[in-house]
Short mmCIF file of C-alpha atoms in Angstrom, two decimals:
data_model
loop_
_atom_site.label_atom_id
_atom_site.label_comp_id
_atom_site.label_asym_id
_atom_site.label_seq_id
_atom_site.Cartn_x
_atom_site.Cartn_y
_atom_site.Cartn_z
CA MET A 112 28.44 -56.17 -34.06
CA LYS A 113 29.54 -58.89 -31.53
CA LEU A 114 32.93 -58.67 -32.88
CA LEU A 115 32.89 -54.94 -32.36
CA ASP A 116 31.86 -55.44 -28.77
CA LYS A 117 34.54 -58.09 -28.06
CA TYR A 118 37.34 -55.82 -29.45
CA ILE A 119 36.54 -52.81 -27.35
CA ILE A 120 35.85 -54.88 -24.20
CA LYS A 121 39.13 -56.70 -24.84
CA GLU A 122 41.14 -53.06 -25.22
CA TYR A 123 39.02 -51.76 -22.19
CA ILE A 124 39.87 -54.71 -19.95
CA ARG A 125 43.39 -54.43 -20.97
CA PHE A 126 44.00 -50.88 -20.01
CA PHE A 127 41.53 -51.61 -16.76
CA LEU A 128 44.05 -54.47 -15.58
CA ILE A 129 46.91 -52.13 -15.95
CA THR A 130 45.45 -49.21 -14.36
CA SER A 131 44.18 -51.22 -11.46
CA VAL A 132 47.50 -53.23 -10.70
CA SER A 133 49.36 -49.57 -10.97
CA PHE A 134 47.03 -48.29 -8.40
CA ILE A 135 47.31 -51.23 -6.16
CA ALA A 136 51.05 -51.29 -6.31
CA LEU A 137 51.50 -47.38 -5.94
CA TYR A 138 49.11 -47.65 -2.95
CA LEU A 139 51.14 -50.49 -1.59
CA ILE A 140 54.53 -48.92 -1.84
CA VAL A 141 53.20 -45.70 -0.15
CA ASP A 142 51.79 -47.55 2.75
CA PHE A 143 54.96 -49.79 2.99
CA PHE A 144 57.18 -46.62 3.41
CA GLU A 145 54.79 -45.14 5.99
CA LYS A 146 54.72 -48.30 8.04
CA ILE A 147 58.15 -49.81 7.71
CA ARG A 148 59.54 -47.97 10.81
CA MET A 149 57.00 -49.49 12.95
CA PHE A 150 57.32 -53.01 11.47
CA LEU A 151 61.17 -52.62 12.14
CA SER A 152 60.94 -51.11 15.58
CA ASN A 153 58.74 -54.03 16.40
CA SER A 154 61.17 -56.89 14.92
CA ALA A 155 58.08 -57.92 12.56
CA SER A 156 58.81 -61.19 10.50
CA ILE A 157 58.55 -61.26 6.83
CA ILE A 158 55.39 -63.17 7.12
CA GLN A 159 53.71 -60.90 9.40
CA ILE A 160 54.51 -57.72 7.00
CA ALA A 161 53.63 -59.88 3.86
CA SER A 162 50.34 -60.89 5.69
CA TYR A 163 49.30 -57.32 6.50
CA PHE A 164 50.06 -56.03 3.04
CA PHE A 165 47.92 -58.99 1.48
CA PHE A 166 44.85 -58.23 3.81
CA SER A 167 45.16 -54.52 3.00
CA ILE A 168 44.65 -55.30 -0.98
CA PRO A 169 40.78 -55.70 -0.54
CA LEU A 170 40.34 -52.19 0.88
CA ILE A 171 42.61 -50.73 -1.60
CA ILE A 172 40.65 -52.44 -4.38
CA SER A 173 37.38 -50.96 -3.08
CA LEU A 174 39.09 -47.55 -2.83
CA ILE A 175 40.78 -47.49 -6.37
CA LEU A 176 38.31 -49.38 -8.74
CA PRO A 177 36.36 -46.09 -9.83
CA ALA A 178 39.58 -44.38 -10.56
CA ALA A 179 40.71 -47.48 -12.43
CA VAL A 180 37.50 -47.61 -14.32
CA LEU A 181 38.07 -43.75 -15.35
CA LEU A 182 41.48 -44.08 -16.49
CA ALA A 183 40.76 -47.37 -18.73
CA THR A 184 37.55 -45.69 -20.32
CA LEU A 185 39.81 -42.44 -20.97
CA MET A 186 42.89 -44.65 -22.41
CA THR A 187 40.47 -46.98 -24.50
CA TYR A 188 38.49 -44.45 -25.97
CA SER A 189 41.48 -42.10 -26.67
CA SER A 190 43.30 -44.88 -28.28
CA LEU A 191 40.16 -45.61 -30.65
CA SER A 192 39.67 -41.97 -31.45
CA LYS A 193 43.62 -41.36 -32.33
CA PHE A 194 43.83 -44.05 -34.73
CA SER A 195 40.23 -42.73 -36.12
CA GLU A 196 38.73 -46.06 -35.43
CA ILE A 197 35.62 -44.32 -33.94
CA ILE A 198 35.34 -42.20 -37.12
CA ALA A 199 35.31 -45.38 -39.00
CA MET A 200 32.77 -46.80 -36.90
CA LYS A 201 30.38 -43.63 -37.13
CA ALA A 202 30.97 -44.02 -40.78
CA ASN A 203 29.42 -47.58 -40.68
CA GLY A 204 26.40 -46.09 -38.94
CA ILE A 205 27.51 -46.96 -35.64
CA SER A 206 26.64 -44.45 -33.01
CA LEU A 207 28.80 -43.15 -30.01
CA TYR A 208 25.99 -44.39 -27.87
CA ARG A 209 26.22 -48.06 -29.33
CA ILE A 210 30.10 -47.75 -29.47
CA SER A 211 29.96 -46.98 -25.57
CA LEU A 212 27.45 -49.81 -24.45
CA PRO A 213 29.88 -52.39 -23.90
CA VAL A 214 31.89 -50.37 -21.41
CA LEU A 215 28.85 -49.04 -19.80
CA ILE A 216 27.60 -52.64 -19.14
CA PHE A 217 31.12 -53.48 -17.62
CA ALA A 218 31.04 -50.41 -15.77
CA ALA A 219 27.71 -51.42 -14.44
CA THR A 220 29.12 -55.02 -13.39
CA VAL A 221 31.83 -53.43 -11.66
CA ALA A 222 29.38 -51.24 -9.58
CA VAL A 223 27.40 -54.22 -8.45
CA SER A 224 30.73 -56.28 -7.80
CA LEU A 225 32.12 -53.56 -5.79
CA PHE A 226 29.11 -53.18 -3.70
CA TYR A 227 29.09 -56.85 -2.83
CA PHE A 228 32.84 -57.22 -2.61
CA SER A 229 32.74 -54.48 0.09
CA GLU A 230 29.94 -56.25 1.72
CA LEU A 231 31.64 -59.64 1.87
CA ILE A 232 35.30 -59.23 1.52
CA THR A 233 36.61 -55.95 2.80
CA PRO A 234 35.15 -55.86 6.29
CA ALA A 235 36.95 -59.01 7.46
CA ALA A 236 40.14 -58.21 5.45
CA VAL A 237 40.46 -54.80 7.20
CA GLN A 238 39.88 -56.18 10.72
CA LYS A 239 42.50 -59.21 9.99
CA ALA A 240 44.97 -56.50 8.76
CA GLU A 241 44.47 -54.31 11.99
CA HIS A 242 44.85 -57.45 13.95
CA ILE A 243 47.99 -58.48 12.64
CA VAL A 244 49.49 -54.94 13.37
CA ILE A 245 48.01 -54.61 16.96
CA ALA A 246 48.24 -58.05 18.31
CA GLU A 247 50.95 -59.81 16.43
CA VAL A 248 53.32 -56.90 15.32
CA GLN A 249 52.81 -54.45 18.25
CA LYS A 250 51.84 -57.39 20.61
CA GLN A 251 49.22 -55.30 22.36
CA LYS A 252 46.75 -56.86 24.44
CA THR A 253 43.04 -56.96 22.84
CA LEU A 254 41.48 -55.10 25.64
CA GLY A 255 38.30 -54.26 23.74
CA PHE A 256 36.09 -55.68 21.23
CA PHE A 257 32.77 -55.16 19.32
CA LYS A 258 29.71 -57.54 20.38
CA GLN A 259 26.20 -57.49 19.84
CA ASN A 260 26.34 -54.26 18.40
CA GLU A 261 27.92 -52.86 21.66
CA LEU A 262 31.43 -51.72 22.30
CA TRP A 263 33.28 -53.24 25.19
CA TYR A 264 36.74 -52.30 26.93
CA HIS A 265 38.33 -54.42 29.69
CA SER A 266 40.88 -52.76 31.89
CA SER A 267 42.77 -53.99 34.91
CA ASN A 268 39.82 -53.94 37.25
CA ALA A 269 36.85 -52.55 35.23
CA ILE A 270 34.78 -53.60 32.29
CA TYR A 271 33.49 -50.55 30.39
CA ASN A 272 30.25 -51.02 27.85
CA PHE A 273 29.02 -48.15 25.78
CA LYS A 274 26.98 -47.73 22.81
CA ILE A 275 28.71 -45.07 20.83
CA PHE A 276 32.25 -43.24 21.02
CA ASP A 277 32.15 -40.15 19.35
CA VAL A 278 36.12 -40.09 18.11
CA GLU A 279 35.81 -36.63 16.87
CA ASN A 280 34.46 -34.90 20.12
CA ASN A 281 35.89 -37.71 22.58
CA ILE A 282 32.32 -38.33 23.93
CA LEU A 283 31.16 -41.59 25.11
CA ARG A 284 27.38 -42.50 24.87
CA GLY A 285 25.39 -45.02 27.01
CA VAL A 286 28.18 -45.84 29.24
CA VAL A 287 27.94 -48.64 31.92
CA ILE A 288 31.42 -49.18 33.97
CA ASN A 289 31.43 -52.28 36.22
CA TYR A 290 34.53 -52.52 38.82
CA ILE A 291 35.20 -55.91 39.88
CA ASN A 292 36.75 -57.03 43.20
CA PRO A 293 39.82 -59.78 43.38
CA ASP A 294 36.97 -62.22 44.09
CA PHE A 295 34.96 -61.38 41.09
CA THR A 296 32.06 -59.62 42.91
CA LEU A 297 30.71 -56.32 41.83
CA GLN A 298 32.47 -53.44 43.77
CA ARG A 299 30.88 -50.36 42.05
CA ARG A 300 28.70 -49.72 39.01
CA ILE A 301 28.56 -46.37 37.00
CA ASP A 302 25.82 -45.82 34.48
CA ALA A 303 26.03 -42.42 32.49
CA GLU A 304 24.02 -40.98 29.82
CA ARG A 305 27.08 -39.27 28.29
CA VAL A 306 30.95 -39.09 29.30
CA GLU A 307 33.16 -36.38 27.65
CA TRP A 308 36.87 -35.78 27.82
CA LYS A 309 37.36 -32.12 28.82
CA ASN A 310 40.43 -30.33 29.74
CA GLY A 311 42.04 -33.59 30.73
CA LYS A 312 39.19 -34.90 32.68
CA TRP A 313 36.08 -37.05 32.36
CA ILE A 314 32.99 -35.57 32.82
CA PHE A 315 29.85 -37.75 33.32
CA HIS A 316 26.60 -36.40 32.66
CA ASN A 317 23.19 -37.91 34.25
CA VAL A 318 25.14 -40.43 36.32
CA LEU A 319 24.33 -43.14 38.68
CA VAL A 320 27.19 -44.58 40.73
CA THR A 321 26.13 -47.63 42.70
CA GLN A 322 28.55 -48.51 45.44
CA PHE A 323 28.54 -52.05 47.22
CA ASP A 324 29.94 -52.50 50.48
CA SER A 325 31.26 -55.97 52.04
CA THR A 326 27.62 -57.08 52.46
CA HIS A 327 26.89 -56.37 48.66
CA THR A 328 24.41 -53.68 50.00
CA PRO A 329 23.92 -50.99 47.45
CA PHE A 330 24.32 -47.46 47.89
CA LEU A 331 23.11 -44.82 45.37
CA GLU A 332 24.45 -41.74 44.23
CA LYS A 333 23.00 -39.47 41.28
CA ALA A 334 24.21 -36.52 39.79
CA ARG A 335 23.43 -34.40 36.74
CA GLN A 336 27.36 -33.89 36.29
CA LYS A 337 30.17 -35.24 37.86
CA ILE A 338 33.92 -35.49 37.35
CA ILE A 339 35.05 -39.21 37.87
CA PRO A 340 38.87 -40.07 37.41
CA LEU A 341 39.50 -42.84 35.11
CA PRO A 342 42.99 -44.22 34.06
CA GLU A 343 42.07 -44.25 30.37
CA LYS A 344 42.38 -41.46 28.06
CA PRO A 345 40.41 -41.09 24.53
CA ASN A 346 43.07 -42.96 22.76
CA ASP A 347 42.62 -46.20 24.55
CA PHE A 348 39.06 -46.26 23.33
CA LYS A 349 39.75 -45.39 19.86
CA ILE A 350 41.11 -49.01 19.16
CA ILE A 351 37.58 -50.53 19.63
CA GLN A 352 35.64 -47.89 17.81
CA LYS A 353 33.35 -49.34 15.06
CA ASP A 354 34.37 -47.86 11.95
CA ALA A 355 32.13 -48.01 9.18
CA GLU A 356 34.78 -49.50 6.80
CA LYS A 357 34.99 -52.62 9.13
CA MET A 358 31.24 -53.08 8.56
CA GLY A 359 29.38 -54.34 5.60
CA PHE A 360 26.04 -52.62 4.48
CA PHE A 361 23.91 -54.81 6.44
CA ASP A 362 26.04 -54.92 9.61
CA LEU A 363 26.01 -51.07 9.62
CA ARG A 364 22.27 -50.79 9.02
CA LYS A 365 21.77 -53.12 12.02
CA TYR A 366 23.91 -51.28 14.13
CA ILE A 367 22.15 -47.95 13.23
CA ASN A 368 18.97 -49.46 14.08
CA LYS A 369 20.26 -50.65 17.43
CA ILE A 370 21.67 -47.23 18.41
CA GLN A 371 18.83 -45.35 17.01
CA SER A 372 16.11 -47.47 19.10
CA GLU A 373 17.92 -46.70 21.96
CA GLY A 374 17.65 -42.74 21.44
CA PHE A 375 21.17 -42.05 20.41
CA ASP A 376 22.23 -39.91 17.17
CA ALA A 377 23.45 -42.11 14.35
CA THR A 378 23.95 -39.37 11.69
CA ARG A 379 27.54 -40.07 10.99
CA TYR A 380 26.86 -43.86 10.48
CA LEU A 381 23.86 -43.08 8.38
CA VAL A 382 26.17 -40.92 6.09
CA ASP A 383 28.41 -43.72 5.84
CA LEU A 384 25.47 -46.21 4.97
CA HIS A 385 24.30 -44.31 2.26
CA GLY A 386 27.78 -43.80 1.00
CA LYS A 387 28.24 -47.64 0.76
CA ILE A 388 25.41 -47.36 -1.84
CA ALA A 389 26.26 -44.20 -3.65
CA PHE A 390 30.05 -44.96 -4.07
CA PRO A 391 29.69 -47.89 -6.29
CA PHE A 392 27.67 -46.05 -8.76
CA VAL A 393 30.24 -43.46 -9.44
CA THR A 394 31.90 -46.04 -11.81
CA LEU A 395 28.94 -45.41 -14.28
CA ILE A 396 29.34 -41.49 -13.82
CA LEU A 397 33.16 -41.39 -14.41
CA VAL A 398 32.68 -43.83 -17.59
CA LEU A 399 30.21 -41.26 -19.05
CA ILE A 400 32.73 -38.44 -18.25
CA GLY A 401 35.71 -40.36 -19.59
CA ILE A 402 33.98 -41.31 -22.81
CA SER A 403 33.06 -37.66 -23.48
CA PHE A 404 36.34 -36.30 -22.85
CA SER A 405 38.36 -38.97 -24.63
CA THR A 406 36.47 -38.87 -27.80
CA ARG A 407 36.27 -34.93 -27.88
CA SER A 408 40.16 -34.31 -27.12
CA ALA A 409 42.12 -37.35 -28.11
CA ARG A 410 42.46 -36.13 -31.74
CA GLN A 411 43.42 -32.64 -30.71
CA GLY A 412 45.74 -33.22 -27.65
CA GLY A 413 46.39 -37.02 -27.73
CA VAL A 414 45.94 -39.49 -25.10
CA MET A 415 48.13 -38.07 -22.43
CA GLN A 416 45.85 -34.80 -22.40
CA SER A 417 42.80 -36.91 -21.98
CA VAL A 418 44.18 -38.83 -19.13
CA GLY A 419 45.27 -35.52 -17.49
CA VAL A 420 41.99 -34.02 -17.66
CA GLY A 421 40.66 -37.39 -16.41
CA ILE A 422 42.91 -37.25 -13.49
CA ILE A 423 41.57 -33.70 -12.66
CA ILE A 424 37.99 -34.80 -12.82
CA GLY A 425 38.76 -37.88 -10.67
CA PHE A 426 40.33 -35.39 -7.91
CA SER A 427 37.52 -33.10 -8.28
CA TYR A 428 35.07 -35.81 -7.50
CA TRP A 429 37.02 -37.10 -4.42
CA ILE A 430 37.03 -33.41 -3.19
CA VAL A 431 33.43 -32.97 -3.64
CA HIS A 432 32.42 -36.17 -2.21
CA ALA A 433 34.66 -36.01 0.75
CA PHE A 434 33.28 -32.23 1.49
CA SER A 435 29.74 -33.23 1.18
CA MET A 436 30.15 -36.28 3.38
CA SER A 437 31.71 -34.53 6.06
CA LEU A 438 28.89 -31.72 5.89
CA GLY A 439 26.63 -34.90 6.23
CA ARG A 440 28.49 -36.22 9.32
CA SER A 441 28.29 -32.59 11.09
CA GLY A 442 24.54 -32.67 10.47
CA ILE A 443 24.66 -29.56 7.97
CA LEU A 444 23.40 -31.79 5.06
CA PRO A 445 20.60 -34.60 5.20
CA ALA A 446 22.56 -37.97 5.35
CA ILE A 447 21.22 -39.27 2.08
CA LEU A 448 22.03 -36.13 0.14
CA SER A 449 25.65 -35.63 1.50
CA ALA A 450 26.07 -39.08 0.02
CA TRP A 451 24.69 -38.57 -3.16
CA VAL A 452 25.40 -34.90 -3.75
CA ALA A 453 28.60 -35.50 -5.65
CA ASN A 454 27.26 -38.45 -7.74
CA ILE A 455 24.11 -36.05 -8.67
CA LEU A 456 26.53 -33.06 -9.81
CA PHE A 457 28.95 -35.37 -11.75
CA LEU A 458 26.08 -37.39 -13.46
CA ALA A 459 24.50 -34.06 -14.45
CA ALA A 460 27.93 -32.77 -15.95
CA GLY A 461 28.72 -36.55 -17.43
CA ALA A 462 25.19 -36.75 -19.02
CA THR A 463 25.50 -33.22 -20.55
CA LEU A 464 28.83 -33.85 -21.95
CA PHE A 465 28.02 -37.26 -23.10
CA PHE A 466 24.62 -36.11 -25.01
CA ARG A 467 26.33 -33.21 -26.42
CA THR A 468 29.26 -35.37 -28.21
CA ARG A 469 28.87 -35.76 -31.72
CA THR A 470 27.18 -39.23 -32.04
#
């Protein structure tokens, strides 16, 4: 049996490497043509371009591994079925469940590895790739940064500090703006619960404006709502938005605890947090579906038909997953359900197909 396991795993790893490398290459080619004009217009060096794509690879790997696992499963078991090897195994008393075991174990290993890879490698690589484009190629000054679970932005005469930037609605929450004099003394401070961009203006809600005179005496002004002109636009703050893909699971959880403890809504981040756990497990689910379809259809329609069906299944999963995640971020579905609903639906379908397949 060990010899059989080695044979199946050897075939599987061969297809897995082929599909993984193919997906990575395809992704890089598309990304290259999307960004080549930007690189050329900024006179980027070969080293800068190569470095950007090198540090883009970890994120690509995190995204494509489930698809690579699915296609490798389809190609492996379709190949075994096409040449009657699965029939021969069954004739010798080996069930489909036992034939599937090596690949299921491999998929479980990939799922665990993907979680830790996305935790330890991907966030740092994403930030490095972004730094290369913004700071080295486009030569933009780093005006903003993320520190101690807060967002900071430095303009010519002010320092902005806010807890959350809602990119979709252009809303800043937990805002503090300090205006500095040339002699580095505090000129004015603005505290606001919420600041929203509406009709080309920044509207401050529950705002406290503290103005300091030449003797540093404070003068306070409170307002439930006040329009205060700011030179910055929403796009200026997007560069420092703390995206979930730039954080590992534990960093994201710490960030969520921080903003929740201060009374802010962390729904979109909770959805992403649960998604970081749910997403790696799709590898196991797609293996179940892949084995079921490849052993059912390979003899009738051939390997290519199985692969085609698998691609349709893969795209169907991405659509359902993306849709449910968007419902979660909008608050329509609970965060944990929105992250797992695609897995639950496809696991039910995959398990049904798998256990109905002739063993």
